[in-house]
PDB file of C-alpha atoms in Angstrom:
ATOM      1  CA  MET A   1      22.366  -8.651 -11.497  1.00 59.00           C
ATOM      2  CA  ALA A   2      21.793  -8.554 -15.165  1.00 67.00           C
ATOM      3  CA  LYS A   3      19.894  -5.861 -16.947  1.00 78.00           C
ATOM      4  CA  ILE A   4      16.470  -7.258 -18.049  1.00 84.00           C
ATOM      5  CA  GLN A   5      16.553  -6.540 -22.023  1.00 85.00           C
ATOM      6  CA  VAL A   6      12.382  -7.159 -21.924  1.00 89.00           C
ATOM      7  CA  LYS A   7       9.841  -4.705 -20.839  1.00 88.00           C
ATOM      8  CA  LYS A   8       5.976  -5.098 -19.746  1.00 91.00           C
ATOM      9  CA  GLY A   9       4.149  -5.158 -23.058  1.00 91.00           C
ATOM     10  CA  ASP A  10       7.049  -6.744 -25.403  1.00 91.00           C
ATOM     11  CA  MET A  11       6.358  -9.985 -27.881  1.00 94.00           C
ATOM     12  CA  VAL A  12       8.766 -12.142 -26.884  1.00 94.00           C
ATOM     13  CA  LYS A  13       9.340 -15.953 -27.981  1.00 95.00           C
ATOM     14  CA  ILE A  14       9.869 -18.223 -25.695  1.00 95.00           C
ATOM     15  CA  ILE A  15      13.620 -19.645 -26.061  1.00 94.00           C
ATOM     16  CA  ALA A  16      14.138 -22.839 -23.211  1.00 93.00           C
ATOM     17  CA  GLY A  17      12.415 -24.406 -21.350  1.00 90.00           C
ATOM     18  CA  LYS A  18       9.213 -26.490 -21.054  1.00 91.00           C
ATOM     19  CA  ASP A  19       7.075 -23.944 -23.381  1.00 92.00           C
ATOM     20  CA  LYS A  20      10.103 -23.597 -25.761  1.00 93.00           C
ATOM     21  CA  GLY A  21       8.845 -21.940 -28.877  1.00 93.00           C
ATOM     22  CA  SER A  22       5.701 -20.047 -27.331  1.00 94.00           C
ATOM     23  CA  THR A  23       4.945 -16.702 -27.910  1.00 94.00           C
ATOM     24  CA  GLY A  24       3.597 -14.079 -25.847  1.00 94.00           C
ATOM     25  CA  LYS A  25       3.165 -10.955 -24.420  1.00 95.00           C
ATOM     26  CA  ILE A  26       4.795 -10.092 -21.399  1.00 95.00           C
ATOM     27  CA  ILE A  27       2.339  -8.830 -18.623  1.00 95.00           C
ATOM     28  CA  PHE A  28       4.363  -8.484 -15.770  1.00 94.00           C
ATOM     29  CA  VAL A  29       8.242  -7.515 -14.686  1.00 94.00           C
ATOM     30  CA  ASP A  30      10.074  -8.122 -11.759  1.00 93.00           C
ATOM     31  CA  THR A  31      13.445  -6.659 -11.688  1.00 91.00           C
ATOM     32  CA  ASP A  32      14.242  -7.728  -7.901  1.00 92.00           C
ATOM     33  CA  LYS A  33      14.388 -11.326  -9.184  1.00 92.00           C
ATOM     34  CA  GLY A  34      15.633 -11.197 -13.380  1.00 92.00           C
ATOM     35  CA  ARG A  35      12.027 -12.753 -13.825  1.00 94.00           C
ATOM     36  CA  VAL A  36       8.960 -12.232 -16.274  1.00 95.00           C
ATOM     37  CA  ILE A  37       5.517 -13.206 -16.665  1.00 95.00           C
ATOM     38  CA  VAL A  38       4.581 -14.289 -20.213  1.00 95.00           C
ATOM     39  CA  ASP A  39       0.892 -14.222 -20.720  1.00 93.00           C
ATOM     40  CA  GLY A  40      -0.367 -18.159 -21.393  1.00 91.00           C
ATOM     41  CA  CYS A  41       2.793 -19.369 -21.572  1.00 92.00           C
ATOM     42  CA  ASN A  42       4.446 -21.738 -18.266  1.00 91.00           C
ATOM     43  CA  MET A  43       0.951 -22.050 -17.161  1.00 93.00           C
ATOM     44  CA  VAL A  44       0.917 -23.670 -13.844  1.00 94.00           C
ATOM     45  CA  THR A  45      -2.326 -25.529 -11.435  1.00 95.00           C
ATOM     46  CA  ARG A  46      -3.513 -23.699  -8.413  1.00 94.00           C
ATOM     47  CA  HIS A  47      -5.576 -25.567  -5.487  1.00 95.00           C
ATOM     48  CA  LYS A  48      -7.065 -22.482  -3.940  1.00 93.00           C
ATOM     49  CA  LYS A  49      -9.286 -22.347  -1.061  1.00 93.00           C
ATOM     50  CA  PRO A  50     -12.818 -20.521  -0.842  1.00 92.00           C
ATOM     51  CA  ARG A  51     -12.739 -16.697   0.306  1.00 90.00           C
ATOM     52  CA  GLY A  52     -15.832 -15.784   0.859  1.00 88.00           C
ATOM     53  CA  ALA A  53     -18.610 -15.502  -1.802  1.00 87.00           C
ATOM     54  CA  ASN A  54     -17.131 -13.160  -3.826  1.00 89.00           C
ATOM     55  CA  LYS A  55     -14.103 -15.724  -4.324  1.00 88.00           C
ATOM     56  CA  PRO A  56     -15.220 -19.596  -4.876  1.00 88.00           C
ATOM     57  CA  GLY A  57     -12.016 -21.917  -4.627  1.00 91.00           C
ATOM     58  CA  GLY A  58     -11.066 -24.390  -7.147  1.00 94.00           C
ATOM     59  CA  ILE A  59      -8.572 -25.907  -9.415  1.00 94.00           C
ATOM     60  CA  THR A  60      -6.908 -22.810 -10.915  1.00 92.00           C
ATOM     61  CA  HIS A  61      -4.461 -22.173 -14.191  1.00 93.00           C
ATOM     62  CA  GLU A  62      -2.129 -19.287 -13.728  1.00 92.00           C
ATOM     63  CA  ALA A  63       1.093 -18.454 -15.657  1.00 92.00           C
ATOM     64  CA  ALA A  64       3.989 -18.644 -13.480  1.00 94.00           C
ATOM     65  CA  SER A  65       7.061 -16.515 -13.936  1.00 94.00           C
ATOM     66  CA  ILE A  66      10.196 -17.382 -16.553  1.00 94.00           C
ATOM     67  CA  ASP A  67      13.883 -16.488 -16.261  1.00 94.00           C
ATOM     68  CA  ALA A  68      14.003 -13.259 -18.409  1.00 93.00           C
ATOM     69  CA  SER A  69      16.979 -15.178 -19.956  1.00 92.00           C
ATOM     70  CA  ASN A  70      14.855 -17.529 -21.683  1.00 93.00           C
ATOM     71  CA  VAL A  71      12.690 -15.287 -23.436  1.00 94.00           C
ATOM     72  CA  ALA A  72      14.117 -13.177 -26.642  1.00 93.00           C
ATOM     73  CA  LEU A  73      12.103 -10.125 -27.992  1.00 92.00           C
ATOM     74  CA  ILE A  74      10.465  -9.912 -30.780  1.00 93.00           C
ATOM     75  CA  CYS A  75      10.695  -7.023 -33.495  1.00 90.00           C
ATOM     76  CA  PRO A  76       7.312  -5.182 -33.839  1.00 88.00           C
ATOM     77  CA  PHE A  77       8.946  -4.236 -37.394  1.00 88.00           C
ATOM     78  CA  CYS A  78      10.352  -7.320 -38.986  1.00 88.00           C
ATOM     79  CA  LYS A  79       8.698  -9.231 -36.724  1.00 89.00           C
ATOM     80  CA  LYS A  80      11.506 -11.458 -35.842  1.00 89.00           C
ATOM     81  CA  VAL A  81      13.378 -12.784 -33.023  1.00 91.00           C
ATOM     82  CA  THR A  82      16.104 -10.219 -31.978  1.00 89.00           C
ATOM     83  CA  LYS A  83      18.751  -8.785 -29.604  1.00 86.00           C
ATOM     84  CA  ILE A  84      17.981  -5.579 -28.599  1.00 84.00           C
ATOM     85  CA  LYS A  85      21.016  -2.877 -28.725  1.00 83.00           C
ATOM     86  CA  HIS A  86      20.954   0.173 -26.027  1.00 83.00           C
ATOM     87  CA  THR A  87      22.156   3.540 -27.530  1.00 83.00           C
ATOM     88  CA  GLU A  88      21.799   7.215 -26.839  1.00 83.00           C
ATOM     89  CA  THR A  89      20.218   9.358 -29.848  1.00 81.00           C
ATOM     90  CA  THR A  90      18.979  12.694 -29.882  1.00 78.00           C
ATOM     91  CA  VAL A  91      14.976  12.301 -30.562  1.00 74.00           C
ATOM     92  CA  ASN A  92      12.804  16.072 -31.025  1.00 76.00           C
ATOM     93  CA  GLY A  93      15.676  18.013 -29.664  1.00 77.00           C
ATOM     94  CA  ARG A  94      16.339  15.619 -26.753  1.00 79.00           C
ATOM     95  CA  LYS A  95      18.685  13.468 -25.420  1.00 81.00           C
ATOM     96  CA  ALA A  96      17.127  10.213 -25.328  1.00 80.00           C
ATOM     97  CA  PHE A  97      18.076   6.251 -25.072  1.00 81.00           C
ATOM     98  CA  VAL A  98      16.693   4.000 -27.356  1.00 84.00           C
ATOM     99  CA  ARG A  99      16.230  -0.260 -28.286  1.00 86.00           C
ATOM    100  CA  VAL A 100      17.168  -0.825 -31.407  1.00 86.00           C
ATOM    101  CA  CYS A 101      16.516  -4.045 -33.292  1.00 86.00           C
ATOM    102  CA  THR A 102      20.013  -5.509 -33.922  1.00 85.00           C
ATOM    103  CA  ASP A 103      18.935  -7.250 -37.233  1.00 80.00           C
ATOM    104  CA  GLU A 104      20.952  -5.879 -40.363  1.00 78.00           C
ATOM    105  CA  GLU A 105      17.697  -6.148 -42.629  1.00 82.00           C
ATOM    106  CA  CYS A 106      15.319  -3.530 -40.159  1.00 83.00           C
ATOM    107  CA  GLY A 107      17.594  -1.803 -37.366  1.00 78.00           C
ATOM    108  CA  LYS A 108      14.804   0.308 -36.568  1.00 84.00           C
ATOM    109  CA  ILE A 109      13.944   1.900 -33.195  1.00 84.00           C
ATOM    110  CA  ILE A 110      11.971  -0.162 -30.913  1.00 84.00           C
ATOM    111  CA  ASP A 111      11.087   2.186 -28.354  1.00 79.00           C
ATOM    112  CA  VAL A 112      12.475   5.770 -26.662  1.00 75.00           C
ATOM    113  CA  LYS A 113      12.698   6.491 -23.542  1.00 69.00           C
ATOM    114  CA  THR A 114      13.285  10.018 -22.896  1.00 61.00           C
ATOM    115  CA  LYS A 115      16.350  11.292 -20.629  1.00 59.00           C
ATOM    116  CA  LYS A 116      14.463  12.660 -17.010  1.00 58.00           C
ATOM    117  CA  THR A 117      16.258  15.541 -16.237  1.00 51.00           C
ATOM    118  CA  ALA A 118      15.597  18.302 -12.978  1.00 45.00           C
ATOM    119  CA  THR A 119      13.040  20.501 -15.107  1.00 51.00           C
ATOM    120  CA  LYS A 120      13.029  23.914 -13.160  1.00 51.00           C
ATOM    121  CA  THR A 121       9.484  25.416 -12.641  1.00 51.00           C
ATOM    122  CA  LYS A 122       9.020  28.754 -14.330  1.00 55.00           C
ATOM    123  CA  ARG A 123       8.013  31.810 -12.886  1.00 56.00           C
ATOM    124  CA  THR A 124       4.923  34.039 -14.056  1.00 55.00           C
ATOM    125  CA  LYS A 125       5.181  37.750 -13.182  1.00 55.00           C
ATOM    126  CA  LYS A 126       2.220  38.760 -12.194  1.00 52.00           C
ATOM    127  CA  THR A 127      -0.097  41.368 -13.954  1.00 53.00           C
ATOM    128  CA  GLU A 128       0.033  45.155 -11.853  1.00 51.00           C
ATOM    129  CA  SER A 129      -3.768  45.572 -11.590  1.00 51.00           C
ATOM    130  CA  ALA A 130      -4.852  49.467 -10.522  1.00 55.00           C
ATOM    131  CA  GLU A 131      -5.604  48.268  -7.072  1.00 57.00           C
ATOM    132  CA  PRO A 132      -2.406  46.651  -5.666  1.00 56.00           C
ATOM    133  CA  GLU A 133      -3.278  43.590  -2.627  1.00 60.00           C
ATOM    134  CA  VAL A 134      -3.088  44.612   1.457  1.00 62.00           C
ATOM    135  CA  LYS A 135      -2.559  41.876   3.553  1.00 63.00           C
ATOM    136  CA  GLU A 136      -4.556  41.632   6.590  1.00 68.00           C
ATOM    137  CA  VAL A 137      -1.879  41.606   9.183  1.00 68.00           C
ATOM    138  CA  LYS A 138      -2.945  39.961  12.599  1.00 69.00           C
ATOM    139  CA  PRO A 139      -1.806  40.916  16.071  1.00 70.00           C
ATOM    140  CA  LYS A 140       1.189  39.259  17.646  1.00 69.00           C
ATOM    141  CA  ARG A 141       0.230  37.048  20.194  1.00 70.00           C
ATOM    142  CA  THR A 142       0.897  38.684  23.595  1.00 70.00           C
ATOM    143  CA  ARG A 143       2.155  36.495  27.179  1.00 69.00           C
ATOM    144  CA  ARG A 144      -0.611  36.756  29.104  1.00 67.00           C
ATOM    145  CA  VAL A 145       0.647  38.565  32.811  1.00 61.00           C
ATOM    146  CA  LYS A 146      -1.090  37.101  35.819  1.00 62.00           C
ATOM    147  CA  ALA A 147      -2.956  39.784  37.881  1.00 61.00           C
ATOM    148  CA  ASP A 148      -1.346  39.437  40.836  1.00 60.00           C
ATOM    149  CA  ALA A 149       2.021  39.599  39.407  1.00 56.00           C
ATOM    150  CA  GLU A 150       4.211  42.809  39.010  1.00 56.00           C
ATOM    151  CA  PRO A 151       5.661  43.599  34.963  1.00 56.00           C
ATOM    152  CA  VAL A 152       9.588  42.757  34.897  1.00 56.00           C
ATOM    153  CA  ALA A 153      10.346  46.231  34.392  1.00 55.00           C
ATOM    154  CA  GLU A 154       8.778  47.199  37.851  1.00 58.00           C
ATOM    155  CA  GLN A 155      10.007  43.713  39.348  1.00 56.00           C
ATOM    156  CA  THR A 156      14.185  44.716  38.559  1.00 56.00           C
ATOM    157  CA  ALA A 157      13.369  48.952  39.920  1.00 57.00           C
ATOM    158  CA  THR A 158      11.917  47.484  43.230  1.00 58.00           C
ATOM    159  CA  ALA A 159      15.008  44.606  43.408  1.00 59.00           C
ATOM    160  CA  GLU A 160      16.763  47.868  43.014  1.00 60.00           C
ATOM    161  CA  LYS A 161      15.511  49.778  45.364  1.00 59.00           C
ATOM    162  CA  SER A 162      15.713  46.978  47.951  1.00 60.00           C
ATOM    163  CA  THR A 163      18.910  46.596  47.641  1.00 59.00           C
ATOM    164  CA  GLU A 164      20.106  50.162  48.082  1.00 60.00           C
ATOM    165  CA  ASN A 165      17.836  50.435  51.348  1.00 58.00           C
ATOM    166  CA  ASN A 166      19.662  47.330  52.272  1.00 57.00           C
ATOM    167  CA  SER A 167      22.815  48.892  52.013  1.00 56.00           C
ATOM    168  CA  GLU A 168      22.251  52.330  53.653  1.00 56.00           C
ATOM    169  CA  LYS A 169      20.897  50.564  56.348  1.00 54.00           C
ATOM    170  CA  GLU A 170      23.749  49.280  56.986  1.00 53.00           C
TER     171      GLU A 170
END
């Protein structure tokens, strides 16, 4: 799929299709399908069923999608239909991708998209106060031993005694 040259909010002129020559603002861009919806252009009729008291049914007119290749951007500065040139430049000391009008007389930057870079969070030093912070330490949980059971150390000692007694008897 080719890259879409227009984005939401751009003024475009339709250059192909049943509404050829009409202009409008882009209200939705579908990058997966390569289609755009232009406000007031490519109107279609929809018959809708009523969906409760708040949504009555009837015949409605909606804008349908148009292939993105059938629209051309209108430059906001020179008000002419133009193609777009993508360039990388520095704006305010940062690298940015810009869309530039290709008209020879205009050549202005249409919009700026700054490059997203991973920013490190700044760690602030804690100011030392007169009283240091004291954290309360919780005691570790110990294993519960049944009342009738012997502790592990006593069990091993009794096992050793019993083996000694058995060896003496033989």
